[in-house]
mmCIF file of C-alpha atoms and ligand atoms in Angstrom:
data_model
loop_
_atom_site.group_PDB
_atom_site.id
_atom_site.type_symbol
_atom_site.label_atom_id
_atom_site.label_comp_id
_atom_site.label_asym_id
_atom_site.label_seq_id
_atom_site.Cartn_x
_atom_site.Cartn_y
_atom_site.Cartn_z
ATOM 1 C CA MET U 1139 5.250 -14.407 -32.941
ATOM 2 C CA ALA U 1140 7.131 -13.433 -29.514
ATOM 3 C CA VAL U 1141 5.280 -14.442 -26.528
ATOM 4 C CA ASP U 1142 4.502 -11.753 -24.583
ATOM 5 C CA PRO U 1143 5.932 -12.516 -21.423
ATOM 6 C CA HIS U 1144 2.777 -10.439 -19.622
ATOM 7 C CA GLU U 1145 -0.309 -11.399 -21.961
ATOM 8 C CA PRO U 1146 -1.295 -13.496 -18.005
ATOM 9 C CA ALA U 1147 -1.172 -9.976 -16.589
ATOM 10 C CA GLN U 1148 -3.050 -8.399 -18.776
ATOM 11 C CA GLN U 1149 -5.578 -10.790 -18.377
ATOM 12 C CA ALA U 1150 -5.644 -11.287 -15.131
ATOM 13 C CA ALA U 1151 -6.070 -7.723 -15.015
ATOM 14 C CA ALA U 1152 -8.425 -7.429 -18.070
ATOM 15 C CA ARG U 1153 -10.714 -9.357 -15.744
ATOM 16 C CA GLY U 1154 -10.216 -6.994 -12.578
ATOM 17 C CA ALA U 1155 -7.677 -8.693 -11.010
ATOM 18 C CA ALA U 1156 -5.907 -5.477 -7.587
ATOM 19 C CA PHE U 1157 -2.616 -4.602 -8.384
ATOM 20 C CA SER U 1158 -2.458 -2.088 -5.148
ATOM 21 C CA VAL U 1159 -0.519 -0.049 -2.559
ATOM 22 C CA ALA U 1160 0.261 -1.706 1.095
ATOM 23 C CA PRO U 1161 -0.553 0.264 3.843
ATOM 24 C CA MET U 1162 2.352 1.864 5.656
ATOM 25 C CA MET U 1163 2.616 3.463 8.988
ATOM 26 C CA ASP U 1164 4.197 7.083 8.207
ATOM 27 C CA TRP U 1165 4.396 6.827 4.541
ATOM 28 C CA THR U 1166 1.556 6.111 3.158
ATOM 29 C CA ASP U 1167 -0.375 9.364 4.377
ATOM 30 C CA ARG U 1168 -2.495 11.773 2.037
ATOM 31 C CA HIS U 1169 0.621 13.382 -0.424
ATOM 32 C CA CYS U 1170 2.568 9.785 -0.950
ATOM 33 C CA ARG U 1171 -0.738 8.627 -2.397
ATOM 34 C CA TYR U 1172 -1.299 11.745 -4.488
ATOM 35 C CA PHE U 1173 2.210 10.987 -6.094
ATOM 36 C CA HIS U 1174 1.760 6.731 -7.018
ATOM 37 C CA ARG U 1175 -1.426 8.017 -8.117
ATOM 38 C CA LEU U 1176 0.139 9.893 -10.432
ATOM 39 C CA LEU U 1177 2.322 6.892 -10.960
ATOM 40 C CA ALA U 1178 0.294 4.360 -11.304
ATOM 41 C CA PRO U 1179 -3.959 5.464 -12.536
ATOM 42 C CA HIS U 1180 -5.391 1.733 -11.932
ATOM 43 C CA ALA U 1181 -3.791 0.658 -8.590
ATOM 44 C CA LEU U 1182 -5.592 0.913 -4.751
ATOM 45 C CA LEU U 1183 -4.572 2.441 -2.956
ATOM 46 C CA TYR U 1184 -4.471 2.314 1.030
ATOM 47 C CA THR U 1185 -4.272 4.769 3.915
ATOM 48 C CA GLU U 1186 -1.688 3.800 6.519
ATOM 49 C CA MET U 1187 -3.547 1.635 9.350
ATOM 50 C CA VAL U 1188 -5.939 4.358 11.285
ATOM 51 C CA THR U 1189 -7.393 2.942 14.388
ATOM 52 C CA ALA U 1190 -10.776 2.578 14.958
ATOM 53 C CA PRO U 1191 -11.049 4.904 18.189
ATOM 54 C CA ALA U 1192 -8.853 7.697 16.583
ATOM 55 C CA VAL U 1193 -11.693 7.756 12.726
ATOM 56 C CA ILE U 1194 -14.267 7.948 16.011
ATOM 57 C CA HIS U 1195 -13.001 10.519 18.175
ATOM 58 C CA GLY U 1196 -10.345 12.204 15.931
ATOM 59 C CA ASP U 1197 -9.543 15.074 13.760
ATOM 60 C CA ARG U 1198 -10.539 13.749 11.664
ATOM 61 C CA ALA U 1199 -9.910 16.494 8.018
ATOM 62 C CA ARG U 1200 -6.502 15.557 9.602
ATOM 63 C CA LEU U 1201 -6.593 11.495 9.711
ATOM 64 C CA LEU U 1202 -8.958 10.712 7.340
ATOM 65 C CA GLY U 1203 -8.646 13.665 4.940
ATOM 66 C CA TYR U 1204 -7.485 13.166 1.185
ATOM 67 C CA ASP U 1205 -7.525 14.368 -3.100
ATOM 68 C CA ALA U 1206 -10.344 13.005 -5.211
ATOM 69 C CA ALA U 1207 -7.480 11.907 -7.520
ATOM 70 C CA GLU U 1208 -6.512 9.238 -5.130
ATOM 71 C CA HIS U 1209 -9.896 7.207 -6.280
ATOM 72 C CA PRO U 1210 -9.494 4.006 -5.762
ATOM 73 C CA VAL U 1211 -8.237 4.527 -2.206
ATOM 74 C CA ALA U 1212 -9.151 2.138 1.321
ATOM 75 C CA LEU U 1213 -9.828 2.790 4.440
ATOM 76 C CA GLN U 1214 -7.249 0.814 6.499
ATOM 77 C CA LEU U 1215 -8.951 -0.081 10.534
ATOM 78 C CA GLY U 1216 -7.125 -1.837 13.070
ATOM 79 C CA GLY U 1217 -9.264 -2.012 16.191
ATOM 80 C CA SER U 1218 -11.233 -5.495 17.390
ATOM 81 C CA GLU U 1219 -14.302 -4.413 18.661
ATOM 82 C CA PRO U 1220 -17.355 -5.076 16.202
ATOM 83 C CA ASP U 1221 -19.790 -1.969 17.116
ATOM 84 C CA GLU U 1222 -16.297 1.387 17.478
ATOM 85 C CA LEU U 1223 -15.262 -1.255 13.823
ATOM 86 C CA ALA U 1224 -18.875 -0.396 12.094
ATOM 87 C CA GLU U 1225 -19.102 3.423 13.170
ATOM 88 C CA ALA U 1226 -15.579 3.909 11.715
ATOM 89 C CA ALA U 1227 -16.098 1.669 8.749
ATOM 90 C CA ARG U 1228 -18.971 4.208 8.506
ATOM 91 C CA ILE U 1229 -17.372 7.266 8.615
ATOM 92 C CA GLY U 1230 -15.134 6.282 5.925
ATOM 93 C CA ALA U 1231 -17.425 5.175 3.485
ATOM 94 C CA GLU U 1232 -19.372 8.259 4.075
ATOM 95 C CA LEU U 1233 -16.727 10.192 2.364
ATOM 96 C CA GLY U 1234 -16.509 8.076 0.098
ATOM 97 C CA TYR U 1235 -13.234 5.797 0.739
ATOM 98 C CA ASP U 1236 -14.127 3.104 -2.444
ATOM 99 C CA GLU U 1237 -13.058 -0.316 0.158
ATOM 100 C CA ILE U 1238 -12.627 -1.069 4.091
ATOM 101 C CA ASN U 1239 -10.087 -3.178 5.031
ATOM 102 C CA LEU U 1240 -9.060 -4.563 8.306
ATOM 103 C CA ASN U 1241 -5.413 -4.623 9.974
ATOM 104 C CA VAL U 1242 -5.542 -8.508 11.356
ATOM 105 C CA GLY U 1243 -1.494 -8.989 10.362
ATOM 106 C CA CYS U 1244 0.496 -5.900 11.956
ATOM 107 C CA PRO U 1245 2.824 -7.225 14.676
ATOM 108 C CA SER U 1246 3.684 -3.901 16.925
ATOM 109 C CA ASP U 1247 3.159 -4.594 20.196
ATOM 110 C CA ARG U 1248 0.722 -1.351 21.191
ATOM 111 C CA VAL U 1249 -1.180 -3.026 18.240
ATOM 112 C CA GLN U 1250 -1.461 -6.088 20.360
ATOM 113 C CA SER U 1251 -1.784 -4.906 23.186
ATOM 114 C CA GLY U 1252 -4.957 -2.851 22.216
ATOM 115 C CA ARG U 1253 -6.001 -6.374 20.597
ATOM 116 C CA PHE U 1254 -5.802 -6.198 17.529
ATOM 117 C CA GLY U 1255 -3.530 -6.566 14.510
ATOM 118 C CA ALA U 1256 -1.693 -10.337 13.615
ATOM 119 C CA CYS U 1257 -3.313 -11.541 17.268
ATOM 120 C CA LEU U 1258 -6.713 -11.183 15.970
ATOM 121 C CA MET U 1259 -5.284 -14.034 12.920
ATOM 122 C CA ARG U 1260 -6.054 -16.539 17.120
ATOM 123 C CA GLU U 1261 -9.086 -15.610 16.243
ATOM 124 C CA PRO U 1262 -10.703 -15.575 13.841
ATOM 125 C CA THR U 1263 -14.662 -15.782 15.018
ATOM 126 C CA LEU U 1264 -14.244 -12.033 16.632
ATOM 127 C CA VAL U 1265 -13.421 -11.094 12.974
ATOM 128 C CA ARG U 1266 -15.918 -12.752 11.602
ATOM 129 C CA GLU U 1267 -17.461 -10.349 13.966
ATOM 130 C CA CYS U 1268 -15.925 -7.758 13.909
ATOM 131 C CA VAL U 1269 -16.131 -7.481 9.805
ATOM 132 C CA ALA U 1270 -19.815 -8.963 9.174
ATOM 133 C CA ALA U 1271 -20.959 -5.157 11.720
ATOM 134 C CA MET U 1272 -18.227 -3.323 8.482
ATOM 135 C CA ARG U 1273 -19.741 -4.989 6.679
ATOM 136 C CA GLU U 1274 -24.035 -4.234 7.680
ATOM 137 C CA ALA U 1275 -23.330 -1.085 8.533
ATOM 138 C CA VAL U 1276 -22.106 0.681 5.371
ATOM 139 C CA ALA U 1277 -24.151 -2.121 3.412
ATOM 140 C CA HIS U 1278 -25.737 1.455 2.713
ATOM 141 C CA LEU U 1279 -23.457 2.417 0.281
ATOM 142 C CA ALA U 1280 -21.842 -1.248 -1.124
ATOM 143 C CA VAL U 1281 -18.347 -0.440 -0.544
ATOM 144 C CA PRO U 1282 -17.242 -3.742 0.482
ATOM 145 C CA VAL U 1283 -14.674 -4.230 2.987
ATOM 146 C CA THR U 1284 -11.669 -6.404 2.593
ATOM 147 C CA VAL U 1285 -8.889 -8.392 5.166
ATOM 148 C CA LYS U 1286 -5.266 -8.501 4.961
ATOM 149 C CA CYS U 1287 -4.069 -10.599 6.468
ATOM 150 C CA ARG U 1288 -0.957 -13.209 7.381
ATOM 151 C CA ILE U 1289 -0.889 -16.535 6.442
ATOM 152 C CA GLY U 1290 0.248 -17.052 11.009
ATOM 153 C CA VAL U 1291 1.429 -16.759 13.173
ATOM 154 C CA ASP U 1292 4.352 -18.136 15.433
ATOM 155 C CA ASP U 1293 3.781 -22.012 15.499
ATOM 156 C CA GLN U 1294 0.324 -21.999 14.154
ATOM 157 C CA ASP U 1295 -0.153 -24.989 11.288
ATOM 158 C CA GLU U 1296 1.493 -24.384 7.916
ATOM 159 C CA TYR U 1297 -1.988 -24.191 6.302
ATOM 160 C CA ALA U 1298 -5.228 -25.043 8.312
ATOM 161 C CA GLY U 1299 -4.700 -21.701 10.332
ATOM 162 C CA LEU U 1300 -4.935 -19.883 7.065
ATOM 163 C CA ALA U 1301 -7.400 -21.368 5.734
ATOM 164 C CA GLY U 1302 -9.152 -21.989 9.467
ATOM 165 C CA PHE U 1303 -9.165 -18.003 9.425
ATOM 166 C CA VAL U 1304 -10.487 -17.391 6.563
ATOM 167 C CA GLU U 1305 -13.740 -19.483 5.763
ATOM 168 C CA ALA U 1306 -14.845 -18.404 9.928
ATOM 169 C CA VAL U 1307 -14.428 -14.626 8.132
ATOM 170 C CA GLN U 1308 -15.156 -15.805 4.061
ATOM 171 C CA ALA U 1309 -19.667 -16.193 6.764
ATOM 172 C CA SER U 1310 -19.466 -13.003 7.722
ATOM 173 C CA GLY U 1311 -19.879 -12.441 3.320
ATOM 174 C CA CYS U 1312 -16.360 -11.083 3.239
ATOM 175 C CA ASP U 1313 -14.781 -11.957 -0.245
ATOM 176 C CA THR U 1314 -11.243 -10.550 -0.555
ATOM 177 C CA PHE U 1315 -8.229 -11.198 1.638
ATOM 178 C CA ILE U 1316 -5.181 -10.029 0.894
ATOM 179 C CA VAL U 1317 -2.335 -12.135 2.462
ATOM 180 C CA HIS U 1318 1.436 -10.844 3.160
ATOM 181 C CA ALA U 1319 3.037 -14.681 2.355
ATOM 182 C CA ARG U 1320 5.171 -15.023 6.015
ATOM 183 C CA LYS U 1321 4.207 -15.644 9.895
ATOM 184 C CA ALA U 1322 4.048 -12.794 12.354
ATOM 185 C CA TRP U 1323 5.901 -14.258 15.091
ATOM 186 C CA LEU U 1324 4.666 -12.312 18.228
ATOM 187 C CA GLN U 1325 6.724 -12.466 20.582
ATOM 188 C CA GLY U 1326 10.967 -11.512 20.024
ATOM 189 C CA LEU U 1327 10.690 -9.852 16.954
ATOM 190 C CA SER U 1328 10.495 -6.471 16.340
ATOM 191 C CA PRO U 1329 7.882 -4.763 13.205
ATOM 192 C CA LYS U 1330 10.689 -4.367 10.613
ATOM 193 C CA GLU U 1331 11.523 -8.274 11.528
ATOM 194 C CA ASN U 1332 8.882 -9.217 11.279
ATOM 195 C CA ARG U 1333 8.580 -7.943 7.512
ATOM 196 C CA GLU U 1334 11.658 -9.566 6.863
ATOM 197 C CA ILE U 1335 12.643 -12.638 8.654
ATOM 198 C CA PRO U 1336 10.037 -15.757 8.423
ATOM 199 C CA PRO U 1337 10.172 -16.633 5.658
ATOM 200 C CA LEU U 1338 8.332 -15.650 2.374
ATOM 201 C CA ASN U 1339 5.394 -19.031 1.456
ATOM 202 C CA TYR U 1340 4.240 -17.672 -1.216
ATOM 203 C CA ALA U 1341 2.518 -21.648 -2.202
ATOM 204 C CA ARG U 1342 0.452 -21.238 0.914
ATOM 205 C CA VAL U 1343 -0.592 -18.040 -1.163
ATOM 206 C CA TYR U 1344 -1.588 -19.988 -3.518
ATOM 207 C CA ARG U 1345 -3.110 -23.166 -1.750
ATOM 208 C CA LEU U 1346 -5.477 -20.825 -0.907
ATOM 209 C CA LYS U 1347 -6.771 -19.474 -4.132
ATOM 210 C CA GLN U 1348 -6.933 -22.674 -5.379
ATOM 211 C CA ASP U 1349 -8.817 -23.938 -2.024
ATOM 212 C CA HIS U 1350 -11.170 -21.036 -2.949
ATOM 213 C CA ALA U 1351 -11.487 -20.237 -6.443
ATOM 214 C CA ARG U 1352 -14.547 -19.022 -4.824
ATOM 215 C CA LEU U 1353 -12.558 -15.413 -2.751
ATOM 216 C CA THR U 1354 -10.335 -12.922 -4.706
ATOM 217 C CA VAL U 1355 -7.081 -13.389 -3.157
ATOM 218 C CA VAL U 1356 -4.648 -10.535 -3.462
ATOM 219 C CA ILE U 1357 -0.797 -12.319 -2.454
ATOM 220 C CA ASN U 1358 1.183 -9.474 -0.537
ATOM 221 C CA GLY U 1359 5.306 -9.018 0.696
ATOM 222 C CA GLY U 1360 7.737 -9.496 -0.992
ATOM 223 C CA ILE U 1361 6.713 -8.200 -5.310
ATOM 224 C CA GLY U 1362 9.185 -5.498 -6.521
ATOM 225 C CA THR U 1363 10.068 -6.241 -10.283
ATOM 226 C CA LEU U 1364 7.623 -7.038 -13.770
ATOM 227 C CA ALA U 1365 8.004 -10.416 -13.744
ATOM 228 C CA GLU U 1366 7.210 -11.126 -10.238
ATOM 229 C CA VAL U 1367 3.517 -9.802 -10.762
ATOM 230 C CA ASP U 1368 3.190 -11.488 -14.115
ATOM 231 C CA GLU U 1369 4.045 -14.747 -12.037
ATOM 232 C CA HIS U 1370 1.470 -14.468 -9.038
ATOM 233 C CA LEU U 1371 -0.984 -12.630 -11.521
ATOM 234 C CA ARG U 1372 -0.993 -16.398 -12.579
ATOM 235 C CA HIS U 1373 -1.768 -18.204 -9.805
ATOM 236 C CA VAL U 1374 -4.080 -15.218 -7.659
ATOM 237 C CA ASP U 1375 -5.969 -12.851 -8.263
ATOM 238 C CA GLY U 1376 -3.949 -9.355 -6.810
ATOM 239 C CA VAL U 1377 -0.620 -7.956 -5.489
ATOM 240 C CA MET U 1378 -0.109 -5.400 -3.363
ATOM 241 C CA LEU U 1379 3.338 -4.128 -3.391
ATOM 242 C CA GLY U 1380 4.482 -2.378 -0.831
ATOM 243 C CA ARG U 1381 8.406 -1.633 0.152
ATOM 244 C CA THR U 1382 9.375 -1.436 -3.497
ATOM 245 C CA ALA U 1383 6.875 1.125 -4.423
ATOM 246 C CA TYR U 1384 7.469 3.405 -2.054
ATOM 247 C CA HIS U 1385 11.565 3.224 -2.491
ATOM 248 C CA GLU U 1386 11.413 2.247 -5.866
ATOM 249 C CA PRO U 1387 7.680 4.395 -6.680
ATOM 250 C CA TYR U 1388 8.616 4.421 -11.079
ATOM 251 C CA ARG U 1389 8.266 0.458 -10.808
ATOM 252 C CA LEU U 1390 4.318 1.970 -10.549
ATOM 253 C CA ALA U 1391 4.437 3.563 -13.344
ATOM 254 C CA GLU U 1392 6.357 -0.266 -15.389
ATOM 255 C CA ILE U 1393 3.413 -2.377 -13.796
ATOM 256 C CA GLU U 1394 0.664 -0.674 -14.034
ATOM 257 C CA HIS U 1395 2.405 -0.068 -18.162
ATOM 258 C CA ALA U 1396 2.817 -4.117 -19.040
ATOM 259 C CA LEU U 1397 -0.777 -4.075 -16.713
ATOM 260 C CA HIS U 1398 -2.848 -1.221 -18.717
ATOM 261 C CA GLY U 1399 -0.888 -0.234 -20.916
ATOM 262 C CA THR U 1400 -0.630 3.675 -19.469
ATOM 263 C CA PRO U 1401 1.942 5.648 -21.498
ATOM 264 C CA LEU U 1402 5.211 4.871 -19.560
ATOM 265 C CA PRO U 1403 5.430 8.258 -18.431
ATOM 266 C CA GLU U 1404 8.870 10.557 -18.426
ATOM 267 C CA ARG U 1405 9.457 10.826 -14.844
ATOM 268 C CA ASP U 1406 10.780 14.968 -14.983
ATOM 269 C CA GLU U 1407 7.422 14.254 -16.104
ATOM 270 C CA VAL U 1408 5.592 13.141 -13.283
ATOM 271 C CA LEU U 1409 6.803 15.844 -10.966
ATOM 272 C CA ARG U 1410 5.767 18.684 -12.612
ATOM 273 C CA ARG U 1411 2.655 17.092 -11.872
ATOM 274 C CA LEU U 1412 2.928 16.751 -8.956
ATOM 275 C CA ARG U 1413 3.481 21.241 -9.280
ATOM 276 C CA PRO U 1414 0.320 22.153 -8.808
ATOM 277 C CA TYR U 1415 -0.752 20.024 -5.530
ATOM 278 C CA VAL U 1416 2.435 21.071 -4.286
ATOM 279 C CA GLU U 1417 1.906 24.785 -5.517
ATOM 280 C CA ALA U 1418 -1.714 24.333 -3.803
ATOM 281 C CA HIS U 1419 -0.740 22.501 0.179
ATOM 282 C CA LEU U 1420 2.437 24.828 0.815
ATOM 283 C CA ALA U 1421 -0.485 28.559 0.003
ATOM 284 C CA ARG U 1422 -2.454 25.951 3.279
ATOM 285 C CA GLY U 1423 0.547 26.088 5.325
ATOM 286 C CA ASP U 1424 2.600 21.884 4.294
ATOM 287 C CA ARG U 1425 5.933 22.345 4.556
ATOM 288 C CA LEU U 1426 7.015 21.412 0.924
ATOM 289 C CA GLN U 1427 9.595 18.095 3.247
ATOM 290 C CA HIS U 1428 5.972 16.965 4.229
ATOM 291 C CA ILE U 1429 5.970 15.501 0.556
ATOM 292 C CA THR U 1430 8.944 15.803 -0.632
ATOM 293 C CA ARG U 1431 9.704 12.782 1.736
ATOM 294 C CA HIS U 1432 7.901 10.831 -0.712
ATOM 295 C CA ILE U 1433 9.016 11.537 -4.525
ATOM 296 C CA LEU U 1434 13.627 10.807 -3.285
ATOM 297 C CA GLY U 1435 13.137 7.213 -4.119
ATOM 298 C CA LEU U 1436 12.129 8.826 -7.912
ATOM 299 C CA TYR U 1437 15.520 8.125 -9.815
ATOM 300 C CA GLN U 1438 16.068 5.392 -8.091
ATOM 301 C CA GLY U 1439 19.371 3.624 -9.726
ATOM 302 C CA LEU U 1440 19.271 6.370 -12.755
ATOM 303 C CA PRO U 1441 23.071 8.299 -13.449
ATOM 304 C CA GLY U 1442 21.829 11.171 -11.149
ATOM 305 C CA ALA U 1443 20.246 10.025 -8.587
ATOM 306 C CA ARG U 1444 22.127 10.319 -6.221
ATOM 307 C CA GLY U 1445 22.182 14.515 -6.591
ATOM 308 C CA TYR U 1446 18.805 14.685 -6.910
ATOM 309 C CA ARG U 1447 18.341 13.364 -3.570
ATOM 310 C CA ARG U 1448 20.883 15.313 -2.194
ATOM 311 C CA VAL U 1449 18.858 18.450 -3.075
ATOM 312 C CA LEU U 1450 15.860 17.074 -1.746
ATOM 313 C CA SER U 1451 17.056 16.150 1.862
ATOM 314 C CA GLU U 1452 19.167 19.872 1.823
ATOM 315 C CA GLN U 1453 17.088 21.905 0.996
ATOM 316 C CA ALA U 1454 13.281 20.508 1.541
ATOM 317 C CA HIS U 1455 12.588 21.345 5.075
ATOM 318 C CA ARG U 1456 13.316 24.788 5.464
ATOM 319 C CA ALA U 1457 10.242 26.688 6.525
ATOM 320 C CA ASP U 1458 10.108 28.431 3.107
ATOM 321 C CA ALA U 1459 11.263 26.321 0.462
ATOM 322 C CA GLY U 1460 9.121 25.976 -1.643
ATOM 323 C CA TRP U 1461 8.392 24.504 -6.672
ATOM 324 C CA ASP U 1462 11.590 25.197 -7.287
ATOM 325 C CA VAL U 1463 14.116 23.170 -4.386
ATOM 326 C CA VAL U 1464 12.181 19.968 -6.887
ATOM 327 C CA GLU U 1465 12.761 22.243 -10.111
ATOM 328 C CA ALA U 1466 17.080 22.476 -8.202
ATOM 329 C CA ALA U 1467 16.549 18.241 -7.724
ATOM 330 C CA ILE U 1468 16.249 17.558 -11.498
ATOM 331 C CA ALA U 1469 18.282 20.108 -12.814
ATOM 332 C CA ALA U 1470 20.740 18.523 -9.925
ATOM 333 C CA ARG U 1471 19.873 14.808 -11.739
ATOM 334 C CA HIS U 1472 20.421 16.217 -15.242
ATOM 335 C CA ALA U 1473 23.691 17.949 -14.506
ATOM 336 C CA GLY U 1474 25.630 14.224 -12.254
ATOM 337 C CA GLU U 1475 23.595 12.116 -15.300
ATOM 338 C CA ARG U 1476 26.007 14.581 -18.097
ATOM 339 C CA SER U 1477 28.720 14.724 -16.057
ATOM 340 C CA LEU U 1478 28.840 10.767 -15.116
ATOM 341 C CA ARG U 1479 27.792 10.365 -19.187
ATOM 342 C CA ALA U 1480 31.043 12.393 -19.822
ATOM 343 C CA ALA U 1481 33.827 10.587 -17.733
HETATM 344 C C1 FMN V 2428 7.547 1.830 6.514
HETATM 345 C C2 FMN V 2428 5.921 0.108 6.930
HETATM 346 C C3 FMN V 2428 4.810 0.510 7.757
HETATM 347 C C4 FMN V 2428 3.843 -0.321 7.628
HETATM 348 N N1 FMN V 2428 2.546 -0.481 8.100
HETATM 349 C C5 FMN V 2428 1.003 -1.478 7.333
HETATM 350 C C6 FMN V 2428 -0.495 -0.768 8.164
HETATM 351 O O1 FMN V 2428 -0.309 0.474 8.606
HETATM 352 N N2 FMN V 2428 -0.892 -1.820 7.873
HETATM 353 C C7 FMN V 2428 -0.087 -3.432 7.307
HETATM 354 O O2 FMN V 2428 -1.235 -3.598 7.811
HETATM 355 N N3 FMN V 2428 0.506 -3.388 7.336
HETATM 356 C C8 FMN V 2428 1.558 -2.472 6.883
HETATM 357 N N4 FMN V 2428 2.963 -3.080 6.528
HETATM 358 C C9 FMN V 2428 3.047 -3.657 6.496
HETATM 359 C C10 FMN V 2428 2.861 -3.730 4.842
HETATM 360 O O3 FMN V 2428 1.161 -2.965 3.496
HETATM 361 C C11 FMN V 2428 4.412 -5.083 4.133
HETATM 362 O O4 FMN V 2428 2.635 -5.893 4.186
HETATM 363 C C12 FMN V 2428 4.361 -5.244 3.768
HETATM 364 O O5 FMN V 2428 5.428 -3.907 4.209
HETATM 365 C C13 FMN V 2428 4.463 -6.233 3.328
HETATM 366 O O6 FMN V 2428 4.999 -5.872 1.727
HETATM 367 P P1 FMN V 2428 6.843 -5.229 0.987
HETATM 368 O O7 FMN V 2428 7.332 -6.774 1.607
HETATM 369 O O8 FMN V 2428 5.406 -5.098 -0.699
HETATM 370 O O9 FMN V 2428 6.527 -4.084 1.512
HETATM 371 C C14 FMN V 2428 3.877 -1.949 7.032
HETATM 372 C C15 FMN V 2428 5.293 -1.840 6.481
HETATM 373 C C16 FMN V 2428 6.245 -0.615 6.225
HETATM 374 C C17 FMN V 2428 7.407 -1.111 5.200
#
């Protein structure tokens, strides 16, 4: 009998293992999440990071508004002040977010100066206090509080730094850690370089799960293919995809299909299911481009994909651009495919 390579992943999914799309600033806004939801009904979707003061004092409709179809959706917060984070978590939970996540992984300068993000890997006691305050603030709604971190920063010890951090923070009651499997180097690398240069070390994340079987451990960093998802789910409870999910979003449908048996949708069909959403937002005054910038990679790797992207890039920014631009992009893709076949 043929062996199903997805079986361990399916078993993990049946146990409740999450597959999720990472928080990504400027990328995973509400439009992006709505589109990803069409591709992956079971994925857990994360917002961009929002700082606790912005949640408390900012324009909540703009920063925190989302569509009911996005559930399950997690709000990622940035901060290091327990009272502020607790207040922001409460606001997020009361707005209906399904999870509140604390960012302990982002290495940008702006974030370091506010003493949050990856530099907090060095301050597990403070993170424990933050998470404890957040958990207390959302306990009435039973919303989980999770932490997204790195395997370490700078010259921290290879494994003890991560284990020590997690052990301290779990004392707050937090039982879910999403670990980006590379260190952050806080000096000398840009945020982008910090997502590429420090080497990935998946084994350290697997070991965290082995040593702390009770915790839910989700692995992140450099994951793109179904085979990789299958392999990781033999070792940990969940996988989180960032850049690949954004640049090649159809991968989400393929993972969804493998883990949950959801039928693979046609790409054109996915776009047509997006139409009512697009038209509702255009009617409210949103620009087409703000939505279509997230769908450029849908046909990645298929013949005609370039023509599709070109129509969207050239036409979606116009003030009066409407759904017909998306139809024109779909038509350009088909035309490109036909001419490649004929050649
Ligand atoms: C454009 C961009 C913005 C990001 N913004 C955030 C963020 O707001 N919060 C966060 O925790 N990580 C952020 N990240 C990191 C991702 O969540 C993820 O940890 C990282 O990209 C590694 O996963 P990947 O290799 O699958 O992309 C960002 C990454 C990118 C590419």
